[in-house]
XYZ file of N, CA and C in Angstrom:
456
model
N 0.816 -1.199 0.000
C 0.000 0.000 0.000
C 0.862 1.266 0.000
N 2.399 1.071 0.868
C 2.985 2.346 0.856
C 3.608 2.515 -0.571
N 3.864 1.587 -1.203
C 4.744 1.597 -2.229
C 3.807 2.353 -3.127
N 2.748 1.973 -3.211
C 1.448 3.038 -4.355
C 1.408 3.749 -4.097
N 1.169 4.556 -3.045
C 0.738 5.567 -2.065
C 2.176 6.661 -2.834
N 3.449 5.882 -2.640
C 4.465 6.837 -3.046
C 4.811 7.439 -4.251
N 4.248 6.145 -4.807
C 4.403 6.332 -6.448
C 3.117 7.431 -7.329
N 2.518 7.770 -6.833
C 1.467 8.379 -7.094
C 2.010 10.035 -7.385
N 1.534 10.345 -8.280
C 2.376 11.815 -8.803
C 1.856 13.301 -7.872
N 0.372 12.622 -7.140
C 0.235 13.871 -6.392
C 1.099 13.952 -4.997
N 1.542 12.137 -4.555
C 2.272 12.073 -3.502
C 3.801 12.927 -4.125
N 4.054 12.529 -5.041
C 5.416 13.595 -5.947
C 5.326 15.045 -5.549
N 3.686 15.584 -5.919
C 3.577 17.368 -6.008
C 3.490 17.389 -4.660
N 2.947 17.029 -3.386
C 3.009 17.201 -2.229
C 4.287 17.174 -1.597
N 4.983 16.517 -1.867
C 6.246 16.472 -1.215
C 7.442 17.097 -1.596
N 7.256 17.737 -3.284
C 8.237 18.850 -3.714
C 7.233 20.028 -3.354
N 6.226 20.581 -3.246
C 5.572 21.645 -2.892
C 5.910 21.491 -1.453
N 6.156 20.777 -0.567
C 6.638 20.845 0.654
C 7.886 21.522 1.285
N 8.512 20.722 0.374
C 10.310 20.730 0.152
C 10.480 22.115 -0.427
N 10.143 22.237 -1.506
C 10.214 23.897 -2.040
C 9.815 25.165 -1.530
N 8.609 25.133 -0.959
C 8.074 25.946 0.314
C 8.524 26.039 1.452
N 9.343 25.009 1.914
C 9.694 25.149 3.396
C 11.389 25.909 3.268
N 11.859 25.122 1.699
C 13.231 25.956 1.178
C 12.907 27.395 1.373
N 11.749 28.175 0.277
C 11.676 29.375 0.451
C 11.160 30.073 1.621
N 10.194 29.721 2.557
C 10.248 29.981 3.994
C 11.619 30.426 5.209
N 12.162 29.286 4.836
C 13.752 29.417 5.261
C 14.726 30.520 4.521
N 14.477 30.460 3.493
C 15.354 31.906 2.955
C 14.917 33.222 3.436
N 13.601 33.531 2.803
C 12.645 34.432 2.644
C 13.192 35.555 3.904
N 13.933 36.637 4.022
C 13.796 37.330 5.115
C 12.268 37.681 5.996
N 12.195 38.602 6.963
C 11.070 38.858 7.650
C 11.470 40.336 6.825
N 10.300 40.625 6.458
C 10.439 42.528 5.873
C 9.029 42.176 5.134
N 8.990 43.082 4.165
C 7.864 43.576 2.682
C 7.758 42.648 1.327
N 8.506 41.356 1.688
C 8.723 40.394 0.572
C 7.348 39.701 0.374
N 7.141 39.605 1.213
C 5.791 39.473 1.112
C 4.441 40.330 1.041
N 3.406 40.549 0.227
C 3.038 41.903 0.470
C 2.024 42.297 1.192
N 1.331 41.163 1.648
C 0.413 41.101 3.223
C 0.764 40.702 3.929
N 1.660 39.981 3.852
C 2.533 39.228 5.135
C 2.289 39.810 6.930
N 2.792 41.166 6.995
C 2.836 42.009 7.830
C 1.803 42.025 8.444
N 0.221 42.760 7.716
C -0.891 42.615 7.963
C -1.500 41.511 8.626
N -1.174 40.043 8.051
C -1.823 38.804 8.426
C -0.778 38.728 10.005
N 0.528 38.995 9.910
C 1.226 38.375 10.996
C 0.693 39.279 12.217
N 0.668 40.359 12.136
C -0.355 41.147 12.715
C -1.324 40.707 13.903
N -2.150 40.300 13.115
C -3.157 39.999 12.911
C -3.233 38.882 14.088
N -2.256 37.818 13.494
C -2.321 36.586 14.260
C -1.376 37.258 15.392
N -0.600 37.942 15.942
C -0.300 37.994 16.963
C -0.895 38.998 17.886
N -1.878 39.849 17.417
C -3.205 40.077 18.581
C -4.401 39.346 19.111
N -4.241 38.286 17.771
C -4.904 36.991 18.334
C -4.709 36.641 19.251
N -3.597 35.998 19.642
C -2.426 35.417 20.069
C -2.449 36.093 21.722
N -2.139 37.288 21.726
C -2.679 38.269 22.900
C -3.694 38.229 23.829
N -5.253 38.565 22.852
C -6.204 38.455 23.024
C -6.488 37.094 23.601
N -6.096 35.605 23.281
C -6.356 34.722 24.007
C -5.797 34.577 25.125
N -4.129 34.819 25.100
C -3.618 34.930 26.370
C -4.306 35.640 27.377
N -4.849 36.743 27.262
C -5.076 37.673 28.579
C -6.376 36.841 29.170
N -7.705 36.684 28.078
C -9.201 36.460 28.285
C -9.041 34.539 28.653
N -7.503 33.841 29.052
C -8.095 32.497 29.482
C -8.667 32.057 30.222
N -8.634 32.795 31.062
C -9.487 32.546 32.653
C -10.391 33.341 33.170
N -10.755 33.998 31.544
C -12.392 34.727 31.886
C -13.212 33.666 31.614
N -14.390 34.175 31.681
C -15.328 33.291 31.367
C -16.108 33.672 29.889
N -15.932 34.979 29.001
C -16.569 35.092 27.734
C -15.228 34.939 27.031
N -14.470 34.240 26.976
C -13.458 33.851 26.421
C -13.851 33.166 24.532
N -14.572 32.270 25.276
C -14.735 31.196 24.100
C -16.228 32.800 22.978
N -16.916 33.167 23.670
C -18.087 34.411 23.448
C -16.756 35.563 22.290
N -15.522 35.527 22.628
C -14.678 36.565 22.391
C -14.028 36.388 20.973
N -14.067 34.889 20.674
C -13.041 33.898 19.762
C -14.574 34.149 18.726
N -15.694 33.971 18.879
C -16.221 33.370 18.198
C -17.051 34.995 17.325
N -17.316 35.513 18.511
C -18.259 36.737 18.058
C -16.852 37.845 18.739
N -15.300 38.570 17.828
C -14.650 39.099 17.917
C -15.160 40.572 18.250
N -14.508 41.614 18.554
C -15.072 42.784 18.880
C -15.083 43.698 17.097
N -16.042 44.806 17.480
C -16.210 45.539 15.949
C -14.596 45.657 15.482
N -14.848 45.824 14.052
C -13.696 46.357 13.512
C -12.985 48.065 13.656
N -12.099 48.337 14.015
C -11.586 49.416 14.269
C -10.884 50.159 13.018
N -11.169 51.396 13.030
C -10.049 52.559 11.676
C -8.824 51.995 11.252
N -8.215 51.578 12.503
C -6.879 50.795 12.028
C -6.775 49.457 11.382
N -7.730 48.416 12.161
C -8.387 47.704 11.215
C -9.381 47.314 10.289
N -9.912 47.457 9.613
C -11.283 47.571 9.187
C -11.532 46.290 8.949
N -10.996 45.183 8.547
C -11.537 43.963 8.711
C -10.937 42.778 9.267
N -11.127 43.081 11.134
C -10.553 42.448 12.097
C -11.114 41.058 12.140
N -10.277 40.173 12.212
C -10.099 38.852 11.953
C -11.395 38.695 10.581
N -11.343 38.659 9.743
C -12.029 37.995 8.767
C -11.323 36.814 7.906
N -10.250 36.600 8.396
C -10.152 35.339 7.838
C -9.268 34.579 9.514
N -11.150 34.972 10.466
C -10.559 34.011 11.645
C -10.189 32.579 11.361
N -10.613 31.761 10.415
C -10.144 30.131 10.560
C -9.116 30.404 10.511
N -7.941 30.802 9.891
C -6.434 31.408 9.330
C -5.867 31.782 10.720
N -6.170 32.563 11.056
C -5.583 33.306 12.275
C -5.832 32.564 13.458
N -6.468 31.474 13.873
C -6.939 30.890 14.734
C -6.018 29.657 15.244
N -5.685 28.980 13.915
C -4.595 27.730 14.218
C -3.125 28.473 14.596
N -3.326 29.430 13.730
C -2.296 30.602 13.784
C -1.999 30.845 14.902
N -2.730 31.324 16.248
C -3.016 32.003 17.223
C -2.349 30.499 17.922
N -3.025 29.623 18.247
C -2.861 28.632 18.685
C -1.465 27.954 19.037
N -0.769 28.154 17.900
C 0.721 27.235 17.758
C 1.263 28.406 17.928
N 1.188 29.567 18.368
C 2.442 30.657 18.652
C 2.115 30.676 20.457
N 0.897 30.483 20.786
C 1.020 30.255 22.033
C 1.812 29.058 22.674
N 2.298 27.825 21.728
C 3.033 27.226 22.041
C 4.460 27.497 22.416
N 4.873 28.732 21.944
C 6.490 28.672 21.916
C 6.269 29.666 22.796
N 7.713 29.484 23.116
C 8.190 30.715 24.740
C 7.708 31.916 24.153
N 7.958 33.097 24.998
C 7.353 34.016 25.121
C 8.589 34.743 24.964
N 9.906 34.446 24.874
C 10.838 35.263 24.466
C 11.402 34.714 23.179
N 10.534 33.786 22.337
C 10.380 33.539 21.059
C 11.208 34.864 19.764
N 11.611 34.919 19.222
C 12.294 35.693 18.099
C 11.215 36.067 17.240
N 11.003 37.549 16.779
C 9.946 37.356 15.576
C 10.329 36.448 14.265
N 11.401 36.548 14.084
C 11.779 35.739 12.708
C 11.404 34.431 13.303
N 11.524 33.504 14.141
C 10.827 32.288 14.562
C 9.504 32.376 14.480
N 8.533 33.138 14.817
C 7.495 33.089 15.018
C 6.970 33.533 13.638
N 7.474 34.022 12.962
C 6.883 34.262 11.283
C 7.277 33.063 10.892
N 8.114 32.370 11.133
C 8.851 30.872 10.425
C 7.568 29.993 10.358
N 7.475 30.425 11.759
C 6.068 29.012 11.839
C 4.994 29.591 11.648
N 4.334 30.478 11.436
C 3.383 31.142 10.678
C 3.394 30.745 9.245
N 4.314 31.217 8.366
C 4.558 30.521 7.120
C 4.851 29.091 7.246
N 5.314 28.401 7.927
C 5.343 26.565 7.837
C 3.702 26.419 8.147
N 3.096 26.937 8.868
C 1.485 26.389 9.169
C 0.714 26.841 7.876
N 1.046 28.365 7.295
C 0.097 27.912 6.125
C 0.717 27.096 4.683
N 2.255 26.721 4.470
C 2.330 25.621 4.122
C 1.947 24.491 3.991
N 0.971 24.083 5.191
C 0.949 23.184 5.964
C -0.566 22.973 5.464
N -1.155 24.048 5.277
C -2.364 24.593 5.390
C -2.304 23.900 3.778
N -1.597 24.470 3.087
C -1.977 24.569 1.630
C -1.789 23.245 0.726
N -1.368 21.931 1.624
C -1.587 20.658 1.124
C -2.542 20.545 1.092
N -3.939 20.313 2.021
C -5.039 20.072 1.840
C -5.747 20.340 0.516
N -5.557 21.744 0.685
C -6.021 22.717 -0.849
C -5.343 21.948 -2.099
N -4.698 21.682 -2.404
C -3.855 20.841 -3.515
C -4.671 19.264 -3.130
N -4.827 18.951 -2.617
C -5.571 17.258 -2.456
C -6.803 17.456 -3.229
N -7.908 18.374 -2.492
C -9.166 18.612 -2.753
C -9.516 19.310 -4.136
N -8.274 19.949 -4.580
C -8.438 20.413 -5.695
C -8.442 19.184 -6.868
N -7.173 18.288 -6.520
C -6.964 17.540 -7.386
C -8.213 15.923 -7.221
N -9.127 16.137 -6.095
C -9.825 15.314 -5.934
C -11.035 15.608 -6.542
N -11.682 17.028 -6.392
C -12.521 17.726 -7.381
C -12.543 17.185 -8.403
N -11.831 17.325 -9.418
C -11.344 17.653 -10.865
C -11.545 15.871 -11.003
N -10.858 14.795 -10.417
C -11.045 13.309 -10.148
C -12.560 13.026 -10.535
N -13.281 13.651 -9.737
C -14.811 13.017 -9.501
C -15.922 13.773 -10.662
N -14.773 15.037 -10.920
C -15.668 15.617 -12.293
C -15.264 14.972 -13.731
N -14.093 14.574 -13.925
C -13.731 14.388 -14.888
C -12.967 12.804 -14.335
N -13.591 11.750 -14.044
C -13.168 10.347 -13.697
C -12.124 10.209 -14.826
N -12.059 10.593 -16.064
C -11.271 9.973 -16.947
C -9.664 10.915 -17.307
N -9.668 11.483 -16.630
C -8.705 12.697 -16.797
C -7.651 12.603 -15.734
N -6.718 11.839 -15.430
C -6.261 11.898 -14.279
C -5.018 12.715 -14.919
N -4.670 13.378 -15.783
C -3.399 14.336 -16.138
C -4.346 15.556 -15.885
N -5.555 15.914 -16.136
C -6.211 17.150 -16.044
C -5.790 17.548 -14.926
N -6.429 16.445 -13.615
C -6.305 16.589 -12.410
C -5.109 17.253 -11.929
N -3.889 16.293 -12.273
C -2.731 16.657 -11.644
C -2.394 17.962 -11.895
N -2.728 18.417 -13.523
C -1.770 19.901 -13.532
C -3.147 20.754 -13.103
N -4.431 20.556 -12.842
C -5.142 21.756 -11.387
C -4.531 21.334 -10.295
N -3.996 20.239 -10.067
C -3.307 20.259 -8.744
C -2.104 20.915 -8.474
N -1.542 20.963 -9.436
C 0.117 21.537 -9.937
C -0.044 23.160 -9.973
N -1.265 23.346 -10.507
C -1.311 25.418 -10.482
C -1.811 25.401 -9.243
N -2.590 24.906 -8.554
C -2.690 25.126 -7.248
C -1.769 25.202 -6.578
N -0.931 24.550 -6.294
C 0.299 24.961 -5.583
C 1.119 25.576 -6.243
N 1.234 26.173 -6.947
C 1.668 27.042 -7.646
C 1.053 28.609 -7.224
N 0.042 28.495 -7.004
C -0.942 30.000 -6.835
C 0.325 30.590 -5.619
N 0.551 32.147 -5.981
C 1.327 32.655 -4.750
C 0.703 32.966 -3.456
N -0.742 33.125 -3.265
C -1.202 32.898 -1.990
C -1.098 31.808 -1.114
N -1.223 30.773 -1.844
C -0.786 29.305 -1.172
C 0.344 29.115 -0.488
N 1.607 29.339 -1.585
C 3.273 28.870 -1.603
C 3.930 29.484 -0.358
N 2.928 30.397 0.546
C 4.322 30.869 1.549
C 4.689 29.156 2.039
C-alpha cells in the first residue's frame, strides 16, 4: 500500500511543494517580501494576545467566536478568523521570548501546511468531475500549488 501511495504523482507534487516551500520559507527574510505578510502576521499575533489575557475569563470562548467591531486601524478584524486561529494557537506554544523571525517561520510553515489540503481537494474535485482525466487533475493540482497565496 505504501509503495502506491508513493508512487502516485500527487504524492510527488506534495512532497516537492513541501520541500520547495519550506526551502523558500527558510530563505525568505522577515520585511515587505511578502506583500500582506505584515498585515496577516499582525493579525495573528493580537490573536495570540487576546487569548492569552481572556483564558481565565469566562466570555473567552463568546470573544473567539463573536470578535469585537472592527476598528479605523483595522477595518476587517479577523475575517479570515479560521487562518488566524490555528495561527493564534501554535504561537502560544512557543516561549514568550520567542524571536519574531521564529514566530513568522512558523506562521509561514502552518500555512504551508495549510496549503496541502487545498492541492488534495483540488486535485480530488477535478477526479470526480472528470473520472477519466487523471493528467487534467494533476496539472489543477500543480497550479494550485503554484498560486502565490498558497506557496508561503
Amino acid at each position: 500500500m505504501y509503495r502506491r501511495l508513493f508512487a502516485h504523482p500527487l504524492s510527488w507534487l506534495l512532497f516537492t511543494t513541501l520541500a520547495i516551500g519550506t526551502l523558500r520559507i527558510s530563505l525568505v527574510p522577515s520585511g515587505n517580501y511578502n506583500i500582506d505578510e505584515s498585515g496577516h502576521f499582525s493579525q495573528i499575533i493580537k490573536l495570540k494576545t487576546e487569548i492569552r489575557v481572556c483564558q481565565n475569563a469566562p466570555t473567552c470562548i463568546f470573544n473567539l467566536l463573536f470578535p469585537s467591531q472592527p476598528t479605523n486601524d483595522s477595518p476587517d478584524t479577523y475575517r479570515g478568523l479560521l487562518y488566524y486561529l490555528p495561527n493564534a494557537f501554535v504561537q502560544l506554544l512557543l516561549p514568550q521570548d520567542a524571536s519574531e523571525d521564529t514566530r513568522l517561520f512558523l506562521a509561514r510553515l502552518l500555512t504551508l501546511l495549510l496549503n496541502l489540503p487545498a492541492i488534495v481537494i483540488s486535485y480530488l474535485t477535478i477526479r470526480l468531475a472528470f473520472p477519466s482525466s487523471r493528467s487534467v487533475a494533476l496539472f489543477i493540482a500543480s497550479f494550485t500549488a503554484l498560486l502565490p497565496s498558497y506557496s508561503d
